[in-house]
Amino acid sequence: MKPHSVLLSLAIGVSFANGCQRDFRVISPRDSLDKRSAKDRAPFPPALDDNESILVNSFDSVSIDQWSYYYTHGAHLAGTNRSMAQWTADRWAENGFTSSVVPYWIYLNYPVSHSLFLQFSNGAQLATTLQEDSVEEDETTTYPNRIPTFNGYSFSGNASAEYVYIGRGEQADFARLKELGVPLEGKIALAKYGGPFRGLKVKNAQENGMIGTILFTDPDADGNMTVANGYVAYPNGPARNPTSVQMGSVSFLSIYPGDPTTPGYASKEDSPRADKSAVVPHIPSLPISYRDAQPFLAALDGHGTSGEDVNRTGWVGALNATYSTGPSPDARISMSNIMRDAITPVWDAIGIINGTLQNEVIVVGNHRDAWSIGGAADPNSGSSVMIELSKAFGALLATGWKPRRTIILGSWDAEEYGTIGSTEWVEDYAPWLKTAAVTYLNIDIATSGPIPGMDASPELIEVAKELTKKVIWPNVGSADVYPNQTFYDVWLNKTGANPGVLGAGSDYTAFVHSGISSLDISAGGGPEDPIYHYHSHFDTYHWMTNFGDPGFVVHKAMGQYLSLLLYHLANDEVVPFNVNDYASALSSYFESLQETVAGAGANVSLNLSELASAIDTFKTAASDVTAFKEQAVAAEDRDKITTVNHSFRDFQRGFISQGGLPGREFFKHVVNAPGIDSGYGPVTFPGITEAVQAGNLTLAAEWVKKTSAGVRAAAEILSPYDY
Ligand SMILES: *[C@@H]1O[C@H](CO)[C@@H](O)[C@H](O)[C@H]1NC(C)=O
Ligand SMILES: *[C@@H]1O[C@H](CO)[C@@H](O)[C@H](O)[C@H]1NC(C)=O
Ligand SMILES: *[C@@H]1O[C@H](CO)[C@@H](O)[C@H](O)[C@H]1NC(C)=O
Ligand SMILES: *[C@@H]1O[C@H](CO)[C@@H](O)[C@H](O)[C@H]1NC(C)=O
Ligand SMILES: *[C@@H]1O[C@H](CO)[C@@H](O)[C@H](O)[C@H]1NC(C)=O
Ligand SMILES: *[C@@H]1O[C@H](CO)[C@@H](O)[C@H](O)[C@H]1NC(C)=O
Ligand SMILES: *[C@@H]1O[C@H](CO)[C@@H](O)[C@H](O)[C@H]1NC(C)=O
Ligand SMILES: *[C@@H]1O[C@H](CO)[C@@H](O)[C@H](O)[C@H]1NC(C)=O
Ligand SMILES: *[C@@H]1O[C@H](CO)[C@@H](O)[C@H](O)[C@H]1NC(C)=O
Ligand SMILES: *[C@@H]1O[C@H](CO)[C@@H](O)[C@H](O)[C@H]1NC(C)=O
Ligand SMILES: *[C@@H]1O[C@H](CO)[C@@H](O)[C@H](O)[C@H]1NC(C)=O
Ligand SMILES: *[C@@H]1O[C@H](CO)[C@@H](O)[C@H](O)[C@H]1NC(C)=O
Ligand SMILES: [Zn+2]
């Protein structure tokens, strides 16, 4: 994700939840802000019942601060800190959850040494520090055991060659470079962050014959909040520290998340290991700061085609250069990136409260591993909230309350390399989860700023939206909208209050593609809020307490919200889904698909009538089951309510009944998946949409059939035939 997603939201109508593997997401224009009006305000103060009050009042910013302090003062890169997993399980256990630490043995790599030089034909050479500043006042940036700046799963090797600026490195950028005749073969790629997932930039470079990739942060991501614009840089001000580097995985996330050596099965100590070469790069890469990137860009000025003439979205950034393609005969890159491979244990912490019904389960998860010692926002703002949430449920359990449905908490390791801890756990328990799981709730970056957002399966939107009206939101930073405000008011005012479609930004991925209803929440900064140093050593407790969320008030509100959502999903007699909303979403995705087909050219025609008819079948099933539910509730007929709950629990399994998407078997959901060339942003009806975009109408027609069959399968599960 890009820290200042909201900045982009307002400009081009996008929504977001700050998952840690993601940039930003586009929502459709019908979700735009202009429907907002003051009468849409939630009542204040919100009315809560006794149990809701116990949960909400249990949240305390002072203890969240303590949990945050703990998580942000010790290294916890994937697979390096078992004691932090145990500590998490112990806190949950103190609050009444039966907790344990579950290991998986996964393939990871760690940095050994690296170097990067800009070499000029006159023999001059510029060495790049490849380091972020250590700043006195931010203690953990000075820890000697902080990891060097690197990319997880990057290739171990050297490269030395002329280089080409490739913009954001998406396939369309490469198409433009080829059209312009820019030589790529044997060159090194200089790529700007933003747009597609970083691993896909490397993949695209590799597939075009390039031999290395340098990834840089551009200050254009920061809108007006820049040093060039007069703002003071961190640690003394809200602007980006010029040495800030975005680390992160370069796995091919849109092909396969999880351990690349165990596709489709859990990574146990003795598991067979598959060839990983289709999922990780075989050219080296290094991430650098904007300060370090400046001379590399400037050295291409006047060579190749200027950025203005390239004329591609996101191509020209905010540094002092023309963003020319190069190459320049006068400038070469010499890079070395030496990594150490390991098959090593990682540790998930799992906490359970058995419900009265053990065949209905709600899972709530957050990852624990971070690139930096800190990880104050990504992901440990979520981890701190999860401890406080366990405390809130402990308080409720103390009153004699027992959940109707089983509650499971997950603290995932190795998310950062490719949502690994969660994927391996889902693969481990797949048969049971597919029987019992009702919903997965994800919280990754709970807080990197004051504006809330979420992505959700459509049937969850109604309950998720109603509950935002029950949480008081703090008047901080750009979230100061009304004197007395709720989560809902701020969310509506700032983003339009419409949950986005789930792509593959965080640990919900394996759940979604197992046909499990999911939701992901997050709060981030707007254009006037301090810059969040995403995946950098500056994502620290010091930043959080001085800039991100002083007083942990946003953390608290996010936790209160997540608790209410969990409570209702686990406790309401009828699973609080509105499946008619799923039907409406299908219709709206269908309209977009028609636009995609129409936009693909006059000679493209695809018969979508089978899909239209499957959507009608689904619509009828959704409205039938809703009517059946209302009758069952009115008659207090427990058996029929159970029938409805099980239809709700299971219907999404129908969407995954058709085998995986072309070339990426893991991704099975026929309605939504990450884009093959975006990596985290979602594509709806992905099998059809991407085949049309690739110009393969045979494949598109095949996927019209498969998608229709998936929609019909979901409709059949939803229909309460036995009434
Ligand atoms: C694990 O994290 C804890 C808490 O931050 C820290 O105290 C401990 O030193 C870390 N362990 C290792 C091996 O780095
Ligand atoms: C939950 O119930 C299952 C099945 O009855 C049992 O095996 C397990 O020990 C229980 N777990 C907890 C945490 O009580
Ligand atoms: C940046 O500032 C300019 C001038 O004040 C303003 O017009 C523009 O909307 C601002 N952009 C953002 C993203 O805030
Ligand atoms: C840039 O591309 C757009 C279409 O993508 C085109 O409409 C516009 O004319 C182009 N501008 C220049 C300067 O070539
Ligand atoms: C931008 O670069 C040009 C040419 O390299 C240089 O003359 C100019 O001083 C630079 N401007 C700034 C603001 O650094
Ligand atoms: C790779 O580059 C490093 C740093 O320049 C150098 O020490 C090492 O010998 C090189 N390795 C190979 C195989 O060329
Ligand atoms: C709250 O929980 C108690 C059990 O502690 C239960 O008896 C009561 O019905 C619950 N209240 C509501 C409003 O659901
Ligand atoms: C805010 O809410 C409190 C409590 O309901 C109320 O006393 C106060 O008048 C409200 N303030 C405003 C400005 O509405
Ligand atoms: C809501 O947002 C708009 C645009 O950002 C702003 O102009 C307005 O004052 C905000 N507040 C309310 C109460 O609507
Ligand atoms: C489209 O397919 C349907 C069957 O799914 C068929 O009945 C209809 O005739 C087809 N339409 C065209 C224009 O081929
Ligand atoms: C459509 O026509 C264009 C131009 O004739 C051609 O390049 C393209 O490949 C065609 N697309 C399909 C899907 O047949
Ligand atoms: C189109 O997809 C089909 C599979 O349905 C495949 O056999 C064929 O090779 C693909 N065509 C192209 C040009 O990729
Ligand atoms: Zn994260």
JSON list of N, CA and C in Angstrom, two decimals, residues 189-243:
[
{"chain": "A", "resi": 189, "resn": "ALA", "atom": "N", "xyz": [17.11, -2.21, -14.51]},
{"chain": "A", "resi": 189, "resn": "ALA", "atom": "CA", "xyz": [15.90, -1.39, -14.43]},
{"chain": "A", "resi": 189, "resn": "ALA", "atom": "C", "xyz": [15.96, -0.48, -13.21]},
{"chain": "A", "resi": 190, "resn": "LEU", "atom": "N", "xyz": [15.60, 0.80, -13.43]},
{"chain": "A", "resi": 190, "resn": "LEU", "atom": "CA", "xyz": [15.42, 1.73, -12.32]},
{"chain": "A", "resi": 190, "resn": "LEU", "atom": "C", "xyz": [13.92, 1.99, -12.24]},
{"chain": "A", "resi": 191, "resn": "ALA", "atom": "N", "xyz": [13.28, 1.54, -11.16]},
{"chain": "A", "resi": 191, "resn": "ALA", "atom": "CA", "xyz": [11.81, 1.58, -11.10]},
{"chain": "A", "resi": 191, "resn": "ALA", "atom": "C", "xyz": [11.35, 2.41, -9.91]},
{"chain": "A", "resi": 192, "resn": "LYS", "atom": "N", "xyz": [10.27, 3.13, -10.14]},
{"chain": "A", "resi": 192, "resn": "LYS", "atom": "CA", "xyz": [9.66, 3.96, -9.11]},
{"chain": "A", "resi": 192, "resn": "LYS", "atom": "C", "xyz": [8.62, 3.12, -8.36]},
{"chain": "A", "resi": 193, "resn": "TYR", "atom": "N", "xyz": [8.56, 3.31, -7.05]},
{"chain": "A", "resi": 193, "resn": "TYR", "atom": "CA", "xyz": [7.48, 2.70, -6.28]},
{"chain": "A", "resi": 193, "resn": "TYR", "atom": "C", "xyz": [6.14, 3.33, -6.67]},
{"chain": "A", "resi": 194, "resn": "GLY", "atom": "N", "xyz": [5.06, 2.63, -6.35]},
{"chain": "A", "resi": 194, "resn": "GLY", "atom": "CA", "xyz": [3.71, 3.08, -6.73]},
{"chain": "A", "resi": 194, "resn": "GLY", "atom": "C", "xyz": [3.17, 2.16, -7.81]},
{"chain": "A", "resi": 195, "resn": "GLY", "atom": "N", "xyz": [1.85, 2.09, -7.96]},
{"chain": "A", "resi": 195, "resn": "GLY", "atom": "CA", "xyz": [1.27, 1.20, -8.97]},
{"chain": "A", "resi": 195, "resn": "GLY", "atom": "C", "xyz": [1.37, -0.24, -8.52]},
{"chain": "A", "resi": 196, "resn": "PRO", "atom": "N", "xyz": [1.90, -1.12, -9.38]},
{"chain": "A", "resi": 196, "resn": "PRO", "atom": "CA", "xyz": [1.87, -2.55, -9.07]},
{"chain": "A", "resi": 196, "resn": "PRO", "atom": "C", "xyz": [2.75, -2.93, -7.88]},
{"chain": "A", "resi": 197, "resn": "PHE", "atom": "N", "xyz": [2.45, -4.07, -7.30]},
{"chain": "A", "resi": 197, "resn": "PHE", "atom": "CA", "xyz": [3.26, -4.66, -6.23]},
{"chain": "A", "resi": 197, "resn": "PHE", "atom": "C", "xyz": [4.71, -4.75, -6.69]},
{"chain": "A", "resi": 198, "resn": "ARG", "atom": "N", "xyz": [5.64, -4.45, -5.76]},
{"chain": "A", "resi": 198, "resn": "ARG", "atom": "CA", "xyz": [7.06, -4.34, -6.17]},
{"chain": "A", "resi": 198, "resn": "ARG", "atom": "C", "xyz": [7.62, -5.59, -6.84]},
{"chain": "A", "resi": 199, "resn": "GLY", "atom": "N", "xyz": [7.15, -6.78, -6.39]},
{"chain": "A", "resi": 199, "resn": "GLY", "atom": "CA", "xyz": [7.67, -8.01, -6.99]},
{"chain": "A", "resi": 199, "resn": "GLY", "atom": "C", "xyz": [7.31, -8.12, -8.46]},
{"chain": "A", "resi": 200, "resn": "LEU", "atom": "N", "xyz": [6.19, -7.52, -8.85]},
{"chain": "A", "resi": 200, "resn": "LEU", "atom": "CA", "xyz": [5.78, -7.60, -10.26]},
{"chain": "A", "resi": 200, "resn": "LEU", "atom": "C", "xyz": [6.59, -6.66, -11.13]},
{"chain": "A", "resi": 201, "resn": "LYS", "atom": "N", "xyz": [7.12, -5.58, -10.53]},
{"chain": "A", "resi": 201, "resn": "LYS", "atom": "CA", "xyz": [8.04, -4.71, -11.28]},
{"chain": "A", "resi": 201, "resn": "LYS", "atom": "C", "xyz": [9.29, -5.52, -11.65]},
{"chain": "A", "resi": 202, "resn": "VAL", "atom": "N", "xyz": [9.76, -6.29, -10.65]},
{"chain": "A", "resi": 202, "resn": "VAL", "atom": "CA", "xyz": [10.96, -7.11, -10.88]},
{"chain": "A", "resi": 202, "resn": "VAL", "atom": "C", "xyz": [10.64, -8.21, -11.90]},
{"chain": "A", "resi": 203, "resn": "LYS", "atom": "N", "xyz": [9.47, -8.81, -11.76]},
{"chain": "A", "resi": 203, "resn": "LYS", "atom": "CA", "xyz": [9.05, -9.87, -12.69]},
{"chain": "A", "resi": 203, "resn": "LYS", "atom": "C", "xyz": [9.00, -9.34, -14.12]},
{"chain": "A", "resi": 204, "resn": "ASN", "atom": "N", "xyz": [8.39, -8.17, -14.28]},
{"chain": "A", "resi": 204, "resn": "ASN", "atom": "CA", "xyz": [8.27, -7.59, -15.63]},
{"chain": "A", "resi": 204, "resn": "ASN", "atom": "C", "xyz": [9.64, -7.25, -16.20]},
{"chain": "A", "resi": 205, "resn": "ALA", "atom": "N", "xyz": [10.54, -6.72, -15.35]},
{"chain": "A", "resi": 205, "resn": "ALA", "atom": "CA", "xyz": [11.91, -6.42, -15.80]},
{"chain": "A", "resi": 205, "resn": "ALA", "atom": "C", "xyz": [12.59, -7.71, -16.25]},
{"chain": "A", "resi": 206, "resn": "GLN", "atom": "N", "xyz": [12.48, -8.74, -15.42]},
{"chain": "A", "resi": 206, "resn": "GLN", "atom": "CA", "xyz": [13.09, -10.04, -15.72]},
{"chain": "A", "resi": 206, "resn": "GLN", "atom": "C", "xyz": [12.56, -10.60, -17.04]},
{"chain": "A", "resi": 207, "resn": "GLU", "atom": "N", "xyz": [11.26, -10.52, -17.22]},
{"chain": "A", "resi": 207, "resn": "GLU", "atom": "CA", "xyz": [10.66, -11.09, -18.43]},
{"chain": "A", "resi": 207, "resn": "GLU", "atom": "C", "xyz": [11.02, -10.31, -19.68]},
{"chain": "A", "resi": 208, "resn": "ASN", "atom": "N", "xyz": [11.52, -9.07, -19.49]},
{"chain": "A", "resi": 208, "resn": "ASN", "atom": "CA", "xyz": [11.96, -8.28, -20.63]},
{"chain": "A", "resi": 208, "resn": "ASN", "atom": "C", "xyz": [13.48, -8.33, -20.80]},
{"chain": "A", "resi": 209, "resn": "GLY", "atom": "N", "xyz": [14.10, -9.32, -20.19]},
{"chain": "A", "resi": 209, "resn": "GLY", "atom": "CA", "xyz": [15.53, -9.54, -20.41]},
{"chain": "A", "resi": 209, "resn": "GLY", "atom": "C", "xyz": [16.45, -8.64, -19.61]},
{"chain": "A", "resi": 210, "resn": "MET", "atom": "N", "xyz": [15.90, -7.93, -18.63]},
{"chain": "A", "resi": 210, "resn": "MET", "atom": "CA", "xyz": [16.74, -7.05, -17.83]},
{"chain": "A", "resi": 210, "resn": "MET", "atom": "C", "xyz": [17.43, -7.88, -16.74]},
{"chain": "A", "resi": 211, "resn": "ILE", "atom": "N", "xyz": [18.53, -7.36, -16.18]},
{"chain": "A", "resi": 211, "resn": "ILE", "atom": "CA", "xyz": [19.35, -8.23, -15.32]},
{"chain": "A", "resi": 211, "resn": "ILE", "atom": "C", "xyz": [19.44, -7.78, -13.86]},
{"chain": "A", "resi": 212, "resn": "GLY", "atom": "N", "xyz": [18.74, -6.71, -13.51]},
{"chain": "A", "resi": 212, "resn": "GLY", "atom": "CA", "xyz": [18.72, -6.27, -12.11]},
{"chain": "A", "resi": 212, "resn": "GLY", "atom": "C", "xyz": [17.68, -5.18, -12.00]},
{"chain": "A", "resi": 213, "resn": "THR", "atom": "N", "xyz": [17.25, -4.88, -10.76]},
{"chain": "A", "resi": 213, "resn": "THR", "atom": "CA", "xyz": [16.25, -3.83, -10.56]},
{"chain": "A", "resi": 213, "resn": "THR", "atom": "C", "xyz": [16.61, -2.99, -9.33]},
{"chain": "A", "resi": 214, "resn": "ILE", "atom": "N", "xyz": [16.55, -1.67, -9.49]},
{"chain": "A", "resi": 214, "resn": "ILE", "atom": "CA", "xyz": [16.67, -0.76, -8.35]},
{"chain": "A", "resi": 214, "resn": "ILE", "atom": "C", "xyz": [15.29, -0.13, -8.17]},
{"chain": "A", "resi": 215, "resn": "LEU", "atom": "N", "xyz": [14.75, -0.23, -6.96]},
{"chain": "A", "resi": 215, "resn": "LEU", "atom": "CA", "xyz": [13.41, 0.30, -6.66]},
{"chain": "A", "resi": 215, "resn": "LEU", "atom": "C", "xyz": [13.57, 1.54, -5.78]},
{"chain": "A", "resi": 216, "resn": "PHE", "atom": "N", "xyz": [13.00, 2.67, -6.20]},
{"chain": "A", "resi": 216, "resn": "PHE", "atom": "CA", "xyz": [13.15, 3.86, -5.35]},
{"chain": "A", "resi": 216, "resn": "PHE", "atom": "C", "xyz": [11.81, 4.48, -4.97]},
{"chain": "A", "resi": 217, "resn": "THR", "atom": "N", "xyz": [11.83, 5.12, -3.79]},
{"chain": "A", "resi": 217, "resn": "THR", "atom": "CA", "xyz": [10.69, 5.88, -3.30]},
{"chain": "A", "resi": 217, "resn": "THR", "atom": "C", "xyz": [10.76, 7.25, -3.94]},
{"chain": "A", "resi": 218, "resn": "ASP", "atom": "N", "xyz": [9.65, 7.75, -4.48]},
{"chain": "A", "resi": 218, "resn": "ASP", "atom": "CA", "xyz": [9.64, 9.09, -5.07]},
{"chain": "A", "resi": 218, "resn": "ASP", "atom": "C", "xyz": [8.79, 10.00, -4.18]},
{"chain": "A", "resi": 219, "resn": "PRO", "atom": "N", "xyz": [9.26, 11.23, -3.92]},
{"chain": "A", "resi": 219, "resn": "PRO", "atom": "CA", "xyz": [8.47, 12.12, -3.06]},
{"chain": "A", "resi": 219, "resn": "PRO", "atom": "C", "xyz": [7.11, 12.50, -3.67]},
{"chain": "A", "resi": 220, "resn": "ASP", "atom": "N", "xyz": [6.84, 12.15, -4.91]},
{"chain": "A", "resi": 220, "resn": "ASP", "atom": "CA", "xyz": [5.52, 12.45, -5.46]},
{"chain": "A", "resi": 220, "resn": "ASP", "atom": "C", "xyz": [4.41, 11.68, -4.73]},
{"chain": "A", "resi": 221, "resn": "ALA", "atom": "N", "xyz": [4.81, 10.63, -4.01]},
{"chain": "A", "resi": 221, "resn": "ALA", "atom": "CA", "xyz": [3.82, 9.88, -3.22]},
{"chain": "A", "resi": 221, "resn": "ALA", "atom": "C", "xyz": [3.30, 10.71, -2.05]},
{"chain": "A", "resi": 222, "resn": "ASP", "atom": "N", "xyz": [3.98, 11.80, -1.73]},
{"chain": "A", "resi": 222, "resn": "ASP", "atom": "CA", "xyz": [3.69, 12.55, -0.50]},
{"chain": "A", "resi": 222, "resn": "ASP", "atom": "C", "xyz": [2.86, 13.80, -0.73]},
{"chain": "A", "resi": 223, "resn": "GLY", "atom": "N", "xyz": [2.38, 14.00, -1.94]},
{"chain": "A", "resi": 223, "resn": "GLY", "atom": "CA", "xyz": [1.53, 15.17, -2.21]},
{"chain": "A", "resi": 223, "resn": "GLY", "atom": "C", "xyz": [2.27, 16.45, -1.88]},
{"chain": "A", "resi": 224, "resn": "ASN", "atom": "N", "xyz": [1.60, 17.31, -1.10]},
{"chain": "A", "resi": 224, "resn": "ASN", "atom": "CA", "xyz": [2.22, 18.59, -0.73]},
{"chain": "A", "resi": 224, "resn": "ASN", "atom": "C", "xyz": [3.10, 18.49, 0.50]},
{"chain": "A", "resi": 225, "resn": "MET", "atom": "N", "xyz": [3.02, 17.37, 1.18]},
{"chain": "A", "resi": 225, "resn": "MET", "atom": "CA", "xyz": [3.73, 17.24, 2.47]},
{"chain": "A", "resi": 225, "resn": "MET", "atom": "C", "xyz": [5.19, 16.86, 2.24]},
{"chain": "A", "resi": 226, "resn": "THR", "atom": "N", "xyz": [5.92, 17.76, 1.58]},
{"chain": "A", "resi": 226, "resn": "THR", "atom": "CA", "xyz": [7.30, 17.43, 1.22]},
{"chain": "A", "resi": 226, "resn": "THR", "atom": "C", "xyz": [8.27, 18.49, 1.72]},
{"chain": "A", "resi": 227, "resn": "VAL", "atom": "N", "xyz": [9.52, 18.10, 1.80]},
{"chain": "A", "resi": 227, "resn": "VAL", "atom": "CA", "xyz": [10.59, 19.02, 2.19]},
{"chain": "A", "resi": 227, "resn": "VAL", "atom": "C", "xyz": [10.68, 20.14, 1.14]},
{"chain": "A", "resi": 228, "resn": "ALA", "atom": "N", "xyz": [10.57, 19.77, -0.15]},
{"chain": "A", "resi": 228, "resn": "ALA", "atom": "CA", "xyz": [10.64, 20.77, -1.22]},
{"chain": "A", "resi": 228, "resn": "ALA", "atom": "C", "xyz": [9.55, 21.83, -1.05]},
{"chain": "A", "resi": 229, "resn": "ASN", "atom": "N", "xyz": [8.47, 21.43, -0.41]},
{"chain": "A", "resi": 229, "resn": "ASN", "atom": "CA", "xyz": [7.34, 22.33, -0.22]},
{"chain": "A", "resi": 229, "resn": "ASN", "atom": "C", "xyz": [7.41, 23.06, 1.13]},
{"chain": "A", "resi": 230, "resn": "GLY", "atom": "N", "xyz": [8.52, 22.90, 1.84]},
{"chain": "A", "resi": 230, "resn": "GLY", "atom": "CA", "xyz": [8.71, 23.65, 3.08]},
{"chain": "A", "resi": 230, "resn": "GLY", "atom": "C", "xyz": [8.39, 22.91, 4.37]},
{"chain": "A", "resi": 231, "resn": "TYR", "atom": "N", "xyz": [7.92, 21.66, 4.26]},
{"chain": "A", "resi": 231, "resn": "TYR", "atom": "CA", "xyz": [7.67, 20.90, 5.49]},
{"chain": "A", "resi": 231, "resn": "TYR", "atom": "C", "xyz": [8.98, 20.32, 6.01]},
{"chain": "A", "resi": 232, "resn": "VAL", "atom": "N", "xyz": [9.08, 20.21, 7.33]},
{"chain": "A", "resi": 232, "resn": "VAL", "atom": "CA", "xyz": [10.29, 19.68, 7.95]},
{"chain": "A", "resi": 232, "resn": "VAL", "atom": "C", "xyz": [10.21, 18.15, 7.95]},
{"chain": "A", "resi": 233, "resn": "ALA", "atom": "N", "xyz": [11.35, 17.53, 7.68]},
{"chain": "A", "resi": 233, "resn": "ALA", "atom": "CA", "xyz": [11.38, 16.06, 7.61]},
{"chain": "A", "resi": 233, "resn": "ALA", "atom": "C", "xyz": [11.47, 15.44, 8.99]},
{"chain": "A", "resi": 234, "resn": "TYR", "atom": "N", "xyz": [10.95, 14.22, 9.08]},
{"chain": "A", "resi": 234, "resn": "TYR", "atom": "CA", "xyz": [11.09, 13.42, 10.29]},
{"chain": "A", "resi": 234, "resn": "TYR", "atom": "C", "xyz": [12.57, 13.26, 10.61]},
{"chain": "A", "resi": 235, "resn": "PRO", "atom": "N", "xyz": [13.02, 13.33, 11.87]},
{"chain": "A", "resi": 235, "resn": "PRO", "atom": "CA", "xyz": [12.23, 13.28, 13.11]},
{"chain": "A", "resi": 235, "resn": "PRO", "atom": "C", "xyz": [11.74, 14.63, 13.64]},
{"chain": "A", "resi": 236, "resn": "ASN", "atom": "N", "xyz": [12.09, 15.73, 12.94]},
{"chain": "A", "resi": 236, "resn": "ASN", "atom": "CA", "xyz": [11.68, 17.04, 13.47]},
{"chain": "A", "resi": 236, "resn": "ASN", "atom": "C", "xyz": [10.37, 17.55, 12.91]},
{"chain": "A", "resi": 237, "resn": "GLY", "atom": "N", "xyz": [9.84, 16.87, 11.94]},
{"chain": "A", "resi": 237, "resn": "GLY", "atom": "CA", "xyz": [8.60, 17.34, 11.32]},
{"chain": "A", "resi": 237, "resn": "GLY", "atom": "C", "xyz": [7.86, 16.20, 10.66]},
{"chain": "A", "resi": 238, "resn": "PRO", "atom": "N", "xyz": [6.76, 16.52, 9.97]},
{"chain": "A", "resi": 238, "resn": "PRO", "atom": "CA", "xyz": [5.87, 15.48, 9.44]},
{"chain": "A", "resi": 238, "resn": "PRO", "atom": "C", "xyz": [6.26, 14.94, 8.06]},
{"chain": "A", "resi": 239, "resn": "ALA", "atom": "N", "xyz": [7.22, 15.58, 7.39]},
{"chain": "A", "resi": 239, "resn": "ALA", "atom": "CA", "xyz": [7.55, 15.14, 6.03]},
{"chain": "A", "resi": 239, "resn": "ALA", "atom": "C", "xyz": [8.41, 13.87, 6.08]},
{"chain": "A", "resi": 240, "resn": "ARG", "atom": "N", "xyz": [8.55, 13.22, 4.93]},
{"chain": "A", "resi": 240, "resn": "ARG", "atom": "CA", "xyz": [9.34, 12.00, 4.84]},
{"chain": "A", "resi": 240, "resn": "ARG", "atom": "C", "xyz": [10.82, 12.29, 5.10]},
{"chain": "A", "resi": 241, "resn": "ASN", "atom": "N", "xyz": [11.43, 11.44, 5.88]},
{"chain": "A", "resi": 241, "resn": "ASN", "atom": "CA", "xyz": [12.88, 11.54, 6.02]},
{"chain": "A", "resi": 241, "resn": "ASN", "atom": "C", "xyz": [13.50, 11.18, 4.66]},
{"chain": "A", "resi": 242, "resn": "PRO", "atom": "N", "xyz": [14.40, 12.04, 4.14]},
{"chain": "A", "resi": 242, "resn": "PRO", "atom": "CA", "xyz": [14.93, 11.80, 2.78]},
{"chain": "A", "resi": 242, "resn": "PRO", "atom": "C", "xyz": [15.67, 10.47, 2.63]},
{"chain": "A", "resi": 243, "resn": "THR", "atom": "N", "xyz": [16.09, 9.88, 3.74]},
{"chain": "A", "resi": 243, "resn": "THR", "atom": "CA", "xyz": [16.82, 8.60, 3.64]},
{"chain": "A", "resi": 243, "resn": "THR", "atom": "C", "xyz": [15.88, 7.40, 3.76]}
]
